[in-house]
mmCIF file of C-alpha atoms in Angstrom:
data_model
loop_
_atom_site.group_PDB
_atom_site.id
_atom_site.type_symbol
_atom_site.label_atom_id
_atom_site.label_comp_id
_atom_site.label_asym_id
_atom_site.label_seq_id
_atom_site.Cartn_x
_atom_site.Cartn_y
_atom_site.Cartn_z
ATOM 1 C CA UNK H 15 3.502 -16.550 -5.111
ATOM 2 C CA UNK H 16 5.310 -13.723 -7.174
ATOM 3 C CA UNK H 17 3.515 -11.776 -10.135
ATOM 4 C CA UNK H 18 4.507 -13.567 -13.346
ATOM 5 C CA UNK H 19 7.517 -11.517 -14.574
ATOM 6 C CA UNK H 20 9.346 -11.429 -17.890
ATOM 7 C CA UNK H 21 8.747 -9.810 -21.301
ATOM 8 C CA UNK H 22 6.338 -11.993 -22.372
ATOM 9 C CA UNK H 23 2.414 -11.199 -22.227
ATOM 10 C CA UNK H 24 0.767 -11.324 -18.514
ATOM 11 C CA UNK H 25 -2.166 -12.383 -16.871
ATOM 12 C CA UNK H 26 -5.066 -12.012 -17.774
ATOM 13 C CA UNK H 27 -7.867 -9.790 -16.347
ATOM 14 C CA UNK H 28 -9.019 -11.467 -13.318
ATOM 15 C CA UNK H 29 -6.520 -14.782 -13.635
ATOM 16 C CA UNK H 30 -5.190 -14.459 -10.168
ATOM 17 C CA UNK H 31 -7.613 -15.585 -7.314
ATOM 18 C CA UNK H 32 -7.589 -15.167 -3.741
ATOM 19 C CA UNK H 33 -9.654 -14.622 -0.494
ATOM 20 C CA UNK H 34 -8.898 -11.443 0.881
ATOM 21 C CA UNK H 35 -6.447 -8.861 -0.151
ATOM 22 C CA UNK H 36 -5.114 -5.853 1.738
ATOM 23 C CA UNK H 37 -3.249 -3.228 0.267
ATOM 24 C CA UNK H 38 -2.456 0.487 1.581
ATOM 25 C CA UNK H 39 -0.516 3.877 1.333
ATOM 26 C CA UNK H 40 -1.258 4.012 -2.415
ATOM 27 C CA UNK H 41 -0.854 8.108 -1.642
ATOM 28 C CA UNK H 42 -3.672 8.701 -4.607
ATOM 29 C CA UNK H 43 -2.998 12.751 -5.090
ATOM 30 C CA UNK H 44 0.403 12.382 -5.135
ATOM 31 C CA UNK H 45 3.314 12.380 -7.766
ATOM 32 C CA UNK H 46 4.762 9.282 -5.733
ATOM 33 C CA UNK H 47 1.560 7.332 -6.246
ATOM 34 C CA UNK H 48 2.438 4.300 -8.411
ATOM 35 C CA UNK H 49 -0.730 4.103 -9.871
ATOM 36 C CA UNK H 50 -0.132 2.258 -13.563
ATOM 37 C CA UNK H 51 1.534 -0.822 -11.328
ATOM 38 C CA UNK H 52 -1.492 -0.920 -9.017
ATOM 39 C CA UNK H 53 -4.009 -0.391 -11.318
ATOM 40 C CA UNK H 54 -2.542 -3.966 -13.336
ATOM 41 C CA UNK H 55 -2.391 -5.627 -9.967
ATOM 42 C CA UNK H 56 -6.556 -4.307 -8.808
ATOM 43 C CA UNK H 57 -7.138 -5.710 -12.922
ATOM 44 C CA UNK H 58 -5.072 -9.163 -12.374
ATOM 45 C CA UNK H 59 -6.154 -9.898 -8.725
ATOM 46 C CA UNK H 60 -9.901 -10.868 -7.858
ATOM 47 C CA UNK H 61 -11.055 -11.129 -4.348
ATOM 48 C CA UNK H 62 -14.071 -12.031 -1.683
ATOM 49 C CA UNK H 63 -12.764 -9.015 0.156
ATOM 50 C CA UNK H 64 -10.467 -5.942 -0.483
ATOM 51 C CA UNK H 65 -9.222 -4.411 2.663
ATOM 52 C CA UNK H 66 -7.869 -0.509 1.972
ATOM 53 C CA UNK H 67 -5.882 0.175 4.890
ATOM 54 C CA UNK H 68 -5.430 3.710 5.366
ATOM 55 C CA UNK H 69 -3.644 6.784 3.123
ATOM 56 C CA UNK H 70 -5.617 5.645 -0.206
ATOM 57 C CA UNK H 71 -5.984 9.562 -0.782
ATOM 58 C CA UNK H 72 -3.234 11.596 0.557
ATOM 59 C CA UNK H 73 -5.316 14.506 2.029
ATOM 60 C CA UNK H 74 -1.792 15.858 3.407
ATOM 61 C CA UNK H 75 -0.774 16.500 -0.476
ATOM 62 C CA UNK H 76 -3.824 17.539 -1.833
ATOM 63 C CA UNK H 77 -4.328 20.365 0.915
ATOM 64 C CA UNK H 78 -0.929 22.252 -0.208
ATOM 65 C CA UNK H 79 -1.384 21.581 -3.777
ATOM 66 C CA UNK H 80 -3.556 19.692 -5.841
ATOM 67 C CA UNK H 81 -2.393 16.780 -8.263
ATOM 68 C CA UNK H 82 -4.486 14.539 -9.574
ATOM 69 C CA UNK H 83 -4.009 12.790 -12.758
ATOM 70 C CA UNK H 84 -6.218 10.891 -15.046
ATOM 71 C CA UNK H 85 -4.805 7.387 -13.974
ATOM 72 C CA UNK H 86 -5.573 8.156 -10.175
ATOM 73 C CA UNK H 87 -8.838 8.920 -11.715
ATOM 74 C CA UNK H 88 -9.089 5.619 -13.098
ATOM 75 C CA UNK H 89 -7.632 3.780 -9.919
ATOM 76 C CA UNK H 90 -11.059 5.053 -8.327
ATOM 77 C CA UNK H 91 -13.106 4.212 -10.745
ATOM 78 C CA UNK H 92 -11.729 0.383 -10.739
ATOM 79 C CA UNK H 93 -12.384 0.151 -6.808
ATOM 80 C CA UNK H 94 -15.700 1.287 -7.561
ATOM 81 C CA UNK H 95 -16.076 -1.093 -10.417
ATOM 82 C CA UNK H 96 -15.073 -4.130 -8.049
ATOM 83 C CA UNK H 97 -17.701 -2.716 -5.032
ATOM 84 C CA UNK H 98 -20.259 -2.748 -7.974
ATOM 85 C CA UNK H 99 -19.352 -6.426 -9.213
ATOM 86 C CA UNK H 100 -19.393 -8.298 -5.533
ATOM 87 C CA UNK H 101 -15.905 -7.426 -4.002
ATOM 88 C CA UNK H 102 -16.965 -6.750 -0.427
ATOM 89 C CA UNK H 103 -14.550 -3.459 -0.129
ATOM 90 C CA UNK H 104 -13.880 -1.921 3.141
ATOM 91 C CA UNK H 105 -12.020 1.235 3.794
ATOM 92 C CA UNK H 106 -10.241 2.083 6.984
ATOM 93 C CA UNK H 107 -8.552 5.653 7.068
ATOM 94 C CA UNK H 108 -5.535 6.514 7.923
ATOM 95 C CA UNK H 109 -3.655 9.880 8.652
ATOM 96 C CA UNK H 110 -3.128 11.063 5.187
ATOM 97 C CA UNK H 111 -7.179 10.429 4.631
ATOM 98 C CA UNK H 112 -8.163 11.475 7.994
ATOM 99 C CA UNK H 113 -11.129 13.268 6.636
ATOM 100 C CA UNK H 114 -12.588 9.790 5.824
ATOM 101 C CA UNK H 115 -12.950 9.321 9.858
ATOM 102 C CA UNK H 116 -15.790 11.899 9.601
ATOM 103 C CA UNK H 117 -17.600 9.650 7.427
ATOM 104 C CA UNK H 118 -17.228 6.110 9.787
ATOM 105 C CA UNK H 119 -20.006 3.531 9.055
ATOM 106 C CA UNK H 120 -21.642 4.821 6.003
ATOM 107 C CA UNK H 121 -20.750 3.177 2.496
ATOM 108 C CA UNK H 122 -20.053 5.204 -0.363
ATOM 109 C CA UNK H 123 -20.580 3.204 -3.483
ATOM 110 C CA UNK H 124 -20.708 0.225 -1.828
ATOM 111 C CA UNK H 125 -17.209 0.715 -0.353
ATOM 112 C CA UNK H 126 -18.117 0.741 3.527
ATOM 113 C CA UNK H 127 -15.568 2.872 5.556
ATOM 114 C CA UNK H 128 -15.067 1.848 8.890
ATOM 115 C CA UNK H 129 -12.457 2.466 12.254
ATOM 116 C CA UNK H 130 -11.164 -0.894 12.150
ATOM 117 C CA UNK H 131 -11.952 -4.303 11.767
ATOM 118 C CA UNK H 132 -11.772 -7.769 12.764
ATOM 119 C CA UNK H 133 -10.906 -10.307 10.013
ATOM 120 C CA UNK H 134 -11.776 -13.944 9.928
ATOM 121 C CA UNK H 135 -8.959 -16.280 7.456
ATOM 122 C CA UNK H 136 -10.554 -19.157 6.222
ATOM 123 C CA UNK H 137 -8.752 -21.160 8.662
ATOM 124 C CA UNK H 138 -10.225 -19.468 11.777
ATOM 125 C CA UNK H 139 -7.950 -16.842 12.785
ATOM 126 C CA UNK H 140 -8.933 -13.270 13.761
ATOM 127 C CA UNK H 141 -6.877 -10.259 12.734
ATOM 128 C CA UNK H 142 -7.151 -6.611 13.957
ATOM 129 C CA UNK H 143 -7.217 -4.672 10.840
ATOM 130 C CA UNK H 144 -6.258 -0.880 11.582
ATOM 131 C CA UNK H 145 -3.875 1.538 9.439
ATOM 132 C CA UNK H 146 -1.400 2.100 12.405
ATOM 133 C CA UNK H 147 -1.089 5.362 13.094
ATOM 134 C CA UNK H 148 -2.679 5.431 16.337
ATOM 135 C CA UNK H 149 0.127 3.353 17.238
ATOM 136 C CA UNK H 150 3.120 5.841 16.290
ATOM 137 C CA UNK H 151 3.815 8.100 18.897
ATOM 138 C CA UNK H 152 5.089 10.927 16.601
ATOM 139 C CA UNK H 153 1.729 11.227 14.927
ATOM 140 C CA UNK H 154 0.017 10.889 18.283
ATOM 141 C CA UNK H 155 2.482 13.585 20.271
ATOM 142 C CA UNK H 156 4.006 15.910 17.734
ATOM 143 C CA UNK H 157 1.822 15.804 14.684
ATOM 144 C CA UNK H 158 4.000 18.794 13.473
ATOM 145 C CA UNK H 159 6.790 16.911 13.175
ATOM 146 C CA UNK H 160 5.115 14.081 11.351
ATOM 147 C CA UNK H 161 4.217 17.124 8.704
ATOM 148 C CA UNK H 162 7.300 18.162 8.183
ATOM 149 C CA UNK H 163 8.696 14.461 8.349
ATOM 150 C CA UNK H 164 6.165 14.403 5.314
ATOM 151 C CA UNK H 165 7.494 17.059 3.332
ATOM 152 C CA UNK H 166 11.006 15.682 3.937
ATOM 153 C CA UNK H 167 9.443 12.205 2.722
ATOM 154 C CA UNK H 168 8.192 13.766 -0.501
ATOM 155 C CA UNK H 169 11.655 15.478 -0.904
ATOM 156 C CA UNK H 170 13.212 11.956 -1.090
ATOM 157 C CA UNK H 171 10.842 10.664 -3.443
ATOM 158 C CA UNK H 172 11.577 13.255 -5.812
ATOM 159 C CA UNK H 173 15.333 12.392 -5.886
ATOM 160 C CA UNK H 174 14.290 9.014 -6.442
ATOM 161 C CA UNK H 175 12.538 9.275 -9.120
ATOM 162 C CA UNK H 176 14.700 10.955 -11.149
ATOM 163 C CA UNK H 177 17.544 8.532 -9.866
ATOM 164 C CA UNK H 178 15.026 5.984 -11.299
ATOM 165 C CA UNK H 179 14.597 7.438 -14.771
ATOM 166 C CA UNK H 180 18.268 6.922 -14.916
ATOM 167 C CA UNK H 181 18.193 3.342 -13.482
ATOM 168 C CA UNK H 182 15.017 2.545 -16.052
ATOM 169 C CA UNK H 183 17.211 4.000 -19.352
ATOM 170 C CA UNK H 184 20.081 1.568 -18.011
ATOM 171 C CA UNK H 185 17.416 -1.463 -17.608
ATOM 172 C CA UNK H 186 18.047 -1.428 -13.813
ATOM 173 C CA UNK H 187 15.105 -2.141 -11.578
ATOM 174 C CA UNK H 188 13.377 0.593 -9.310
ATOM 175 C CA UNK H 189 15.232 1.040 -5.881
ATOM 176 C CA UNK H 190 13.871 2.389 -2.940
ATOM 177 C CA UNK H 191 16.339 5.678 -1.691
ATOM 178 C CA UNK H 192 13.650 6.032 1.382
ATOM 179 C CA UNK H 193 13.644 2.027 1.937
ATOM 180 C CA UNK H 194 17.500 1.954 2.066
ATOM 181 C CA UNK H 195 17.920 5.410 4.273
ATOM 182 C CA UNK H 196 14.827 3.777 6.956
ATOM 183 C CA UNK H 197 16.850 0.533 7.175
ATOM 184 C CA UNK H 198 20.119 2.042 7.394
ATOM 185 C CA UNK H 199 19.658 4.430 9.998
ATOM 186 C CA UNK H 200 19.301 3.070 14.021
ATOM 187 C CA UNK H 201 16.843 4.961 15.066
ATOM 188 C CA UNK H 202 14.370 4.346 11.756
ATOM 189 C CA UNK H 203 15.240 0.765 12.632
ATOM 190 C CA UNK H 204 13.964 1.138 15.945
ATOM 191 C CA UNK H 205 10.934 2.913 15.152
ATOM 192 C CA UNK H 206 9.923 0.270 12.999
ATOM 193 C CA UNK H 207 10.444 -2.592 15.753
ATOM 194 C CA UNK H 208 8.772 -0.499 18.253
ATOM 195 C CA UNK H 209 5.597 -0.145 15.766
ATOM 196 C CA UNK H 210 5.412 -3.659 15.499
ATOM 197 C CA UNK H 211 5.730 -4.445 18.533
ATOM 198 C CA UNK H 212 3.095 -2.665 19.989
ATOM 199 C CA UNK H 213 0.400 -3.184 17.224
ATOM 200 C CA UNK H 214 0.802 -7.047 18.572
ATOM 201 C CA UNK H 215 0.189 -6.141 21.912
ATOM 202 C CA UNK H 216 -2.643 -4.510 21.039
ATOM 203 C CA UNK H 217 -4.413 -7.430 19.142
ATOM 204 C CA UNK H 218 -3.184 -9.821 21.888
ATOM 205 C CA UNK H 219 -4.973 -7.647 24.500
ATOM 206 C CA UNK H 220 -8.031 -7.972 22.332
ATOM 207 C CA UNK H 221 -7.452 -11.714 22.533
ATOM 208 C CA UNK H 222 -7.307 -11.811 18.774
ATOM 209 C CA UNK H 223 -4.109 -13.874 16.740
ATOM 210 C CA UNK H 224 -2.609 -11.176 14.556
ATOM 211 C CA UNK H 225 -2.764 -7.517 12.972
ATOM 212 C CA UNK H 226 -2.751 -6.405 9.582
ATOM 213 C CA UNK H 227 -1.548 -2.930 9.112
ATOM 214 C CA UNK H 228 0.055 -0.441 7.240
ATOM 215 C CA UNK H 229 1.674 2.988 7.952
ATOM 216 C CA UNK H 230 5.240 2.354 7.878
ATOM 217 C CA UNK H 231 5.935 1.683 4.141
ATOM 218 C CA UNK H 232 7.694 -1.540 5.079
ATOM 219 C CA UNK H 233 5.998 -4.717 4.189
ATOM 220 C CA UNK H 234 6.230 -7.556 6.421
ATOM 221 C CA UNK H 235 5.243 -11.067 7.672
ATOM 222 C CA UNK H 236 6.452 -12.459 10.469
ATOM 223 C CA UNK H 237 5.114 -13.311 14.496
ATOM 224 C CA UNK H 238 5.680 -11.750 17.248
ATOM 225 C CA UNK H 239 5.524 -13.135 20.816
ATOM 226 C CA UNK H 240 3.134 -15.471 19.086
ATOM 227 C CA UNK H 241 0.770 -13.314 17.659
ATOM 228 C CA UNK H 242 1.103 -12.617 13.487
ATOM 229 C CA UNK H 243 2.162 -9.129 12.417
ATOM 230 C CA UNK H 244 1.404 -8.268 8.980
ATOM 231 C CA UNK H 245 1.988 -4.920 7.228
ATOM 232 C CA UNK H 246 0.839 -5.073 3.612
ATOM 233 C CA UNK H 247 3.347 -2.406 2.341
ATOM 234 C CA UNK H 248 2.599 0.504 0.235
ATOM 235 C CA UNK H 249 2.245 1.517 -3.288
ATOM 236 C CA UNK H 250 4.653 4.255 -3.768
ATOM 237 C CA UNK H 251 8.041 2.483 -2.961
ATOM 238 C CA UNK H 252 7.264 -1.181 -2.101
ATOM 239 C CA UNK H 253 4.403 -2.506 -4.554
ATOM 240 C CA UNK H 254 3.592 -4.786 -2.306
ATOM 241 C CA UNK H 255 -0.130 -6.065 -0.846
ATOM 242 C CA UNK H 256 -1.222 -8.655 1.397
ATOM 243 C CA UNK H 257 -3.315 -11.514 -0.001
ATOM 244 C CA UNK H 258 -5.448 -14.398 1.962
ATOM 245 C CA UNK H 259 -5.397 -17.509 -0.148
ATOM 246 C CA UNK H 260 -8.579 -19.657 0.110
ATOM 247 C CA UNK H 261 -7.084 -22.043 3.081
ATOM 248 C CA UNK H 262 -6.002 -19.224 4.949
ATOM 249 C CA UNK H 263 -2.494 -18.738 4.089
ATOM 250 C CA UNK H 264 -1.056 -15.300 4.293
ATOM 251 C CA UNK H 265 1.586 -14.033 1.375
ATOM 252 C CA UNK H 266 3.190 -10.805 0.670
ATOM 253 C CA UNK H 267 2.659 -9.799 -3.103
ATOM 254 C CA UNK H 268 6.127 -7.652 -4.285
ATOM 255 C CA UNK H 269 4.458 -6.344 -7.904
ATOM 256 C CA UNK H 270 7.487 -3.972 -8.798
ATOM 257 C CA UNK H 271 9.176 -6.843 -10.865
ATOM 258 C CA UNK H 272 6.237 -7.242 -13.031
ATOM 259 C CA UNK H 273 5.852 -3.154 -13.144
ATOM 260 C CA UNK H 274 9.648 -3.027 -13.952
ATOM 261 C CA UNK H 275 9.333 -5.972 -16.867
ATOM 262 C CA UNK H 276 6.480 -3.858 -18.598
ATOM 263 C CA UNK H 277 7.981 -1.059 -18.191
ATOM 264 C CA UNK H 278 11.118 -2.523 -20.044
ATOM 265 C CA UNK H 279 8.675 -4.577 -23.023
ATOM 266 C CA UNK H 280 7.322 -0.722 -23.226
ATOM 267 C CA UNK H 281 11.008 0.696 -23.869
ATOM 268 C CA UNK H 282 11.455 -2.048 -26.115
ATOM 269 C CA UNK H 283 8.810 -1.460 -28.072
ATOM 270 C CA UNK H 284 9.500 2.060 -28.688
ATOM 271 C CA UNK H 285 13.245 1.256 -29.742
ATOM 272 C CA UNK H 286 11.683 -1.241 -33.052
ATOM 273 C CA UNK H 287 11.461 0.978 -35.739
ATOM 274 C CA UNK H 288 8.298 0.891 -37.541
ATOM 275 C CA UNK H 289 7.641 -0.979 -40.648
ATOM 276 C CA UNK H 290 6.530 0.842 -43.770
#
């Protein structure tokens, strides 16, 4: 089920319901971070459970220069705000946050931060939850290269944004240069299978049906050798997250057409001149 799009008004606060929701790689500390878009969707989207699966805060950024904005502030502060209010919210670091891993089975707010974890769907399915990078060989072997793959990443990201100011002015939606260069090239392609592949071994060894995950930027939904592979995206590029809905169906969430329609009622708005 899609985010409403269009000019018109949106949801309201809290109008979308679901089970379980799993997002990841929102990159909080960095200039990529697409934080107005996921702030709407944590306001619009109520839960039982919020799964956040690895690189919330990029620890990576933050350590060569610090950036941190008052709407990253306010991301925080909603997560907190749902912890508070019931959500069951539980925190599973991933490379980027790394630092979290020092802090495994305490809660911090009443967001719990664990290794992993198993989830139950309401239709009696388990699912390894785990960020993925324990399963990508360049972290695990040559973490120096995944550095400066990094600062080549954030490179990209700065092209595209500008290339997306242009796009926005012209009414075009945003397009991912990173997406299109990871699909495009073989062995990106085969990185990505390979990832998959193996995060289903692993929750087939564990006797478990599927895997939610996150990592590689790329959200997906799809099984493999039987066993359900699920990566909920990221909020930088994608704006995607994984939702449960409450008879256990899985669904993908792509909120970048609802960021790019307010985005464009926004422009609009500034181009009425005002009345006197």
């Amino acid at each position: 089920m899609p985010p409403p799009g269009g000019d018109g008004p949106g949801p309201e606060e809290g109008s979308l319901r679901v089970r379980t929701v799993w997002i990841s790689d929102l990159h909080l500390g960095t200039p990529g971070c697409q934080w107005a878009a996921l702030l709407d969707f944590l306001k619009t989207v109520e839960c039982d459970t919020l799964y956040l699966v690895g690189d919330i805060i990029d620890g990576w950024q933050l350590q060569r220069s610090w950036y941190w904005p008052q709407g990253h502030n306010d991301v925080v502060q909603k997560l907190l705000r749902k912890a508070r209010k019931g959500t069951r919210v539980v925190f599973v670091p991933g490379n980027h946050d790394e630092f979290a891993r020092k802090y495994l089975g305490l809660n911090f707010g009443g967001i719990e931060v664990v290794d992993e974890a198993v989830h139950r769907l309401a239709d009696g399915r388990r699912l390894l939850v785990t960020h993925g990078d324990l399963f990508d060989g360049v972290i695990q072997c040559a973490a120096w290269l995944a550095h400066v793959g990094d600062r080549a990443y954030e490179l990209t990201l700065k092209v595209n944004r500008h290339f997306n100011r242009l796009r926005a002015r012209l009414g075009l939606p945003y397009w991912s240069l990173s997406k299109y260069l990871k699909l495009k090239v073989k062995r990106a392609v085969s990185f990505i299978g390979d990832f998959e592949e193996a995060l289903a071994r692993e929750a087939r060894r564990r006797g478990l049906q599927g895997v939610v995950c996150g990592h590689i930027h790329h959200a997906e939904l799809r099984e493999i050798d039987g066993v359900l592979y699920a990566n909920d995206g990221d909020w930088v590029e994608s704006m995607t997250a994984l939702v449960e809905h409450p008879d256990g169906r899985l669904e993908i969430l792509d909120w970048s057409e609802r960021a790019t329609a307010a985005r464009r009622a926004v422009r609009q708005a500034a181009a009425v001149p005002a009345l006197r």
